[in-house]
Backbone as CSV, one residue per row, in Angstrom:
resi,resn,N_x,N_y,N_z,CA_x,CA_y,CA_z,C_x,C_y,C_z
1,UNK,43.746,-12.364,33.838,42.350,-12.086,34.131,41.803,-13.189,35.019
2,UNK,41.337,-12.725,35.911,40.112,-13.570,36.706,39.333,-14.201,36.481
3,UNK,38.306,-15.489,36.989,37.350,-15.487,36.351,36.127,-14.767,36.702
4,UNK,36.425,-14.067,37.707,34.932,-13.381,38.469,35.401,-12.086,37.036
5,UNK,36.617,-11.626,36.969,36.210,-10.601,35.810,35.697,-10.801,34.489
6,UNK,36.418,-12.334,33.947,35.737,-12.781,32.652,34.422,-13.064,32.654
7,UNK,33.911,-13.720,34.225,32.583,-13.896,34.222,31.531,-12.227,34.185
8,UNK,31.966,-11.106,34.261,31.347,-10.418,34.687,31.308,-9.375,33.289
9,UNK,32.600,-9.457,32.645,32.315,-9.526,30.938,31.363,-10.103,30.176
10,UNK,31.619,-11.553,30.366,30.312,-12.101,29.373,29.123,-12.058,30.148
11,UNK,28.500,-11.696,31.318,26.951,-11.097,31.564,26.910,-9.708,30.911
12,UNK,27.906,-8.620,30.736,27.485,-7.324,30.515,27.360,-7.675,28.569
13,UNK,28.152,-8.390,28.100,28.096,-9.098,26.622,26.528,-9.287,26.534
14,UNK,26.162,-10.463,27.129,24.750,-11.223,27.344,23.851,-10.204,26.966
15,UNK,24.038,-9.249,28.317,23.104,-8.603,28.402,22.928,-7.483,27.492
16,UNK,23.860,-7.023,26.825,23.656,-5.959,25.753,23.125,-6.732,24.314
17,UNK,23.370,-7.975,23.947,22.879,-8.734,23.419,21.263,-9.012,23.645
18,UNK,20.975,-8.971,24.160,19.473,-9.334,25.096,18.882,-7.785,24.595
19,UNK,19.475,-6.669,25.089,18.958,-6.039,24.864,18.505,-6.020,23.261
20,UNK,20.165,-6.091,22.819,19.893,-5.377,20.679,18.608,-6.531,20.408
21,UNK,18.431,-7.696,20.516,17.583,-8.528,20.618,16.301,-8.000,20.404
22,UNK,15.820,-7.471,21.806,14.485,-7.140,22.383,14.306,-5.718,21.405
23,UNK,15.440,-4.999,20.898,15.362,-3.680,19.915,14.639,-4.078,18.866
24,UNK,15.490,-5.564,18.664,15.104,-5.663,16.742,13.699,-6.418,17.016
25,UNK,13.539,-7.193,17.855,12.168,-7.913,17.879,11.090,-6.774,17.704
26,UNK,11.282,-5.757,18.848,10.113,-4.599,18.442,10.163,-4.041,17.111
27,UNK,10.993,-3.596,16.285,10.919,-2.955,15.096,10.785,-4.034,14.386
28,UNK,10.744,-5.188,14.587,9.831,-6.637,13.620,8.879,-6.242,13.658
29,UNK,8.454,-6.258,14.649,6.684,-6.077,14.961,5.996,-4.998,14.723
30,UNK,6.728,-3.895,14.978,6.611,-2.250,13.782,6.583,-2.643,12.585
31,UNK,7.176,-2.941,11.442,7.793,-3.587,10.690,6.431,-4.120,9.879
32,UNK,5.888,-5.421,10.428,5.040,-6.331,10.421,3.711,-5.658,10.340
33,UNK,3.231,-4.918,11.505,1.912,-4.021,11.298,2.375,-2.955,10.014
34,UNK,3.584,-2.200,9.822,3.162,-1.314,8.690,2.783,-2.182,7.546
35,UNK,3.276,-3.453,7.148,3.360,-4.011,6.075,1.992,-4.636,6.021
36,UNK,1.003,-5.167,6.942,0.056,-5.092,7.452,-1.325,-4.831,6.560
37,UNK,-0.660,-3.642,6.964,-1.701,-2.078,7.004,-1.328,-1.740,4.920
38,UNK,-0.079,-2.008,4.629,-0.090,-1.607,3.456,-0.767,-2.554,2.654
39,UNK,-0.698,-4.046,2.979,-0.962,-4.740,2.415,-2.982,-4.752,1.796
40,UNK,-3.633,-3.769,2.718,-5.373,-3.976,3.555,-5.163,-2.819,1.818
41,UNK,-4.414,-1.646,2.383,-4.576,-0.558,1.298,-4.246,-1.024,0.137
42,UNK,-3.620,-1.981,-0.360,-2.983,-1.942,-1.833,-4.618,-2.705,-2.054
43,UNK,-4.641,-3.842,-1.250,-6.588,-4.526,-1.759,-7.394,-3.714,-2.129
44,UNK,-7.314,-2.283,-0.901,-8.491,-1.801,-1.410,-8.468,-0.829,-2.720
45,UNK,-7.063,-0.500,-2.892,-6.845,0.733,-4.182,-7.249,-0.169,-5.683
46,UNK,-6.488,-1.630,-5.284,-7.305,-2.525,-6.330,-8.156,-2.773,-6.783
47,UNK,-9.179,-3.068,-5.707,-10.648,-2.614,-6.021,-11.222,-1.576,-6.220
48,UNK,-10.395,-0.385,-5.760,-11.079,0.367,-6.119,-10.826,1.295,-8.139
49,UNK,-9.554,0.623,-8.295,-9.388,0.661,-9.624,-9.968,-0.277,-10.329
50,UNK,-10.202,-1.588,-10.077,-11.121,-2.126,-10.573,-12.972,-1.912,-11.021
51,UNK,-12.776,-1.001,-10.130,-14.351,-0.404,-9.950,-14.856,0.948,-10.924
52,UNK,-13.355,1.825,-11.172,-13.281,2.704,-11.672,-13.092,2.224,-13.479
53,UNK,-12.261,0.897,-13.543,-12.639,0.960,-15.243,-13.758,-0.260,-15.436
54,UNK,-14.098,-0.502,-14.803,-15.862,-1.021,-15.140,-16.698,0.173,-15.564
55,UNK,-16.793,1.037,-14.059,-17.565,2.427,-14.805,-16.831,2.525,-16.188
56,UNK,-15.977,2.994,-16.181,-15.698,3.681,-17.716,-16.100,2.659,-19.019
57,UNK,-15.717,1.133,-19.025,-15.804,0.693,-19.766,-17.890,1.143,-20.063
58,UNK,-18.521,1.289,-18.999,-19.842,1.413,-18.806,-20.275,2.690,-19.797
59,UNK,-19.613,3.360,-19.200,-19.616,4.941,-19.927,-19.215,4.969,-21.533
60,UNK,-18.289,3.727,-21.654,-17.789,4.019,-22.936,-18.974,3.125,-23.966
61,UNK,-19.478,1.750,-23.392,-20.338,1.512,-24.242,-21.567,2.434,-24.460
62,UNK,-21.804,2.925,-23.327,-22.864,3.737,-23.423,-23.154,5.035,-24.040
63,UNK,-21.907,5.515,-24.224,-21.559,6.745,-25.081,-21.465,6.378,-26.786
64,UNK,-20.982,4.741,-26.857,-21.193,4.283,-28.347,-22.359,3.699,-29.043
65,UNK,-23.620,3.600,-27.887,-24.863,3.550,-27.926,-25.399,4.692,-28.174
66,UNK,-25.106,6.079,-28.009,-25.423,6.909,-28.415,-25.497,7.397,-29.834
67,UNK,-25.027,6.681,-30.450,-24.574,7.093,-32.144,-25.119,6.030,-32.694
68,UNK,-26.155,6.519,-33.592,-27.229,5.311,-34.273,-26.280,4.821,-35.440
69,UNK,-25.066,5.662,-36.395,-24.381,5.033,-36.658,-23.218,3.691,-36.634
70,UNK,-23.080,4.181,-34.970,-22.065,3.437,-34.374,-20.325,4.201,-34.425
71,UNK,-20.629,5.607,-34.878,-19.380,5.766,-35.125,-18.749,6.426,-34.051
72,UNK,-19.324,6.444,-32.818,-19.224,6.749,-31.408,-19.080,8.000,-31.028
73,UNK,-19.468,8.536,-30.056,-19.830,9.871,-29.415,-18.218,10.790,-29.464
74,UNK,-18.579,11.607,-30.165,-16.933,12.574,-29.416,-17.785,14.014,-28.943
75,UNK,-17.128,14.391,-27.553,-17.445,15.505,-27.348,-17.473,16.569,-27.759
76,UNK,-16.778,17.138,-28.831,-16.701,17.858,-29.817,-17.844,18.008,-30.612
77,UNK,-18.579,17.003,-30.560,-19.602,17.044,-31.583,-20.783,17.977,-30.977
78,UNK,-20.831,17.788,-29.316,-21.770,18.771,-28.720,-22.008,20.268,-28.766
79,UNK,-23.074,20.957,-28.881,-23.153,22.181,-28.893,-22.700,22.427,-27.362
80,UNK,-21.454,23.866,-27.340,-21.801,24.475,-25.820,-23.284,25.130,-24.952
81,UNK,-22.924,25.049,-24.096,-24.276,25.463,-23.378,-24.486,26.948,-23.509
82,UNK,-23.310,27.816,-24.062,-24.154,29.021,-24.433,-24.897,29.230,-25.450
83,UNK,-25.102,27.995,-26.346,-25.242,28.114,-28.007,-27.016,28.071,-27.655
């Protein structure tokens, strides 16, 4: 072998290298924004479950305020609305 042929091997090497390179760098950066973006949503589902058993805990004292006993509200106990 030559060296103009060995030399002309390791540029087409290089360069396919260069390329897989510049492949994986972009799907980093794909990669990076989805994880991103999941990261904004998991905050907000947090809060927003956080938000959801406050209400309830709200609802629940307030439903055990309803019973001068204290022995707390069950729905069952309500008449239906056709009654």
């Amino acid at each position: 072998m030559t060296d103009e042929t060995t030399l002309a091997r390791l540029e087409r090497r290089f360069e396919a290298l260069e390329s897989r390179l510049g492949y994986q760098e972009h799907w980093l950066d794909t990669l990076d924004q989805a994880i991103a973006a999941q990261e904004q949503r998991l905050a907000q589902l947090e809060r927003l479950s956080d938000l959801m058993r406050q209400r309830l805990r709200e609802q629940h004292q307030w439903l055990k305020g309803m019973d001068p006993e204290g022995g707390g509200y069950a729905p069952e106990d309500e008449k239906p609305p056709h009654y």
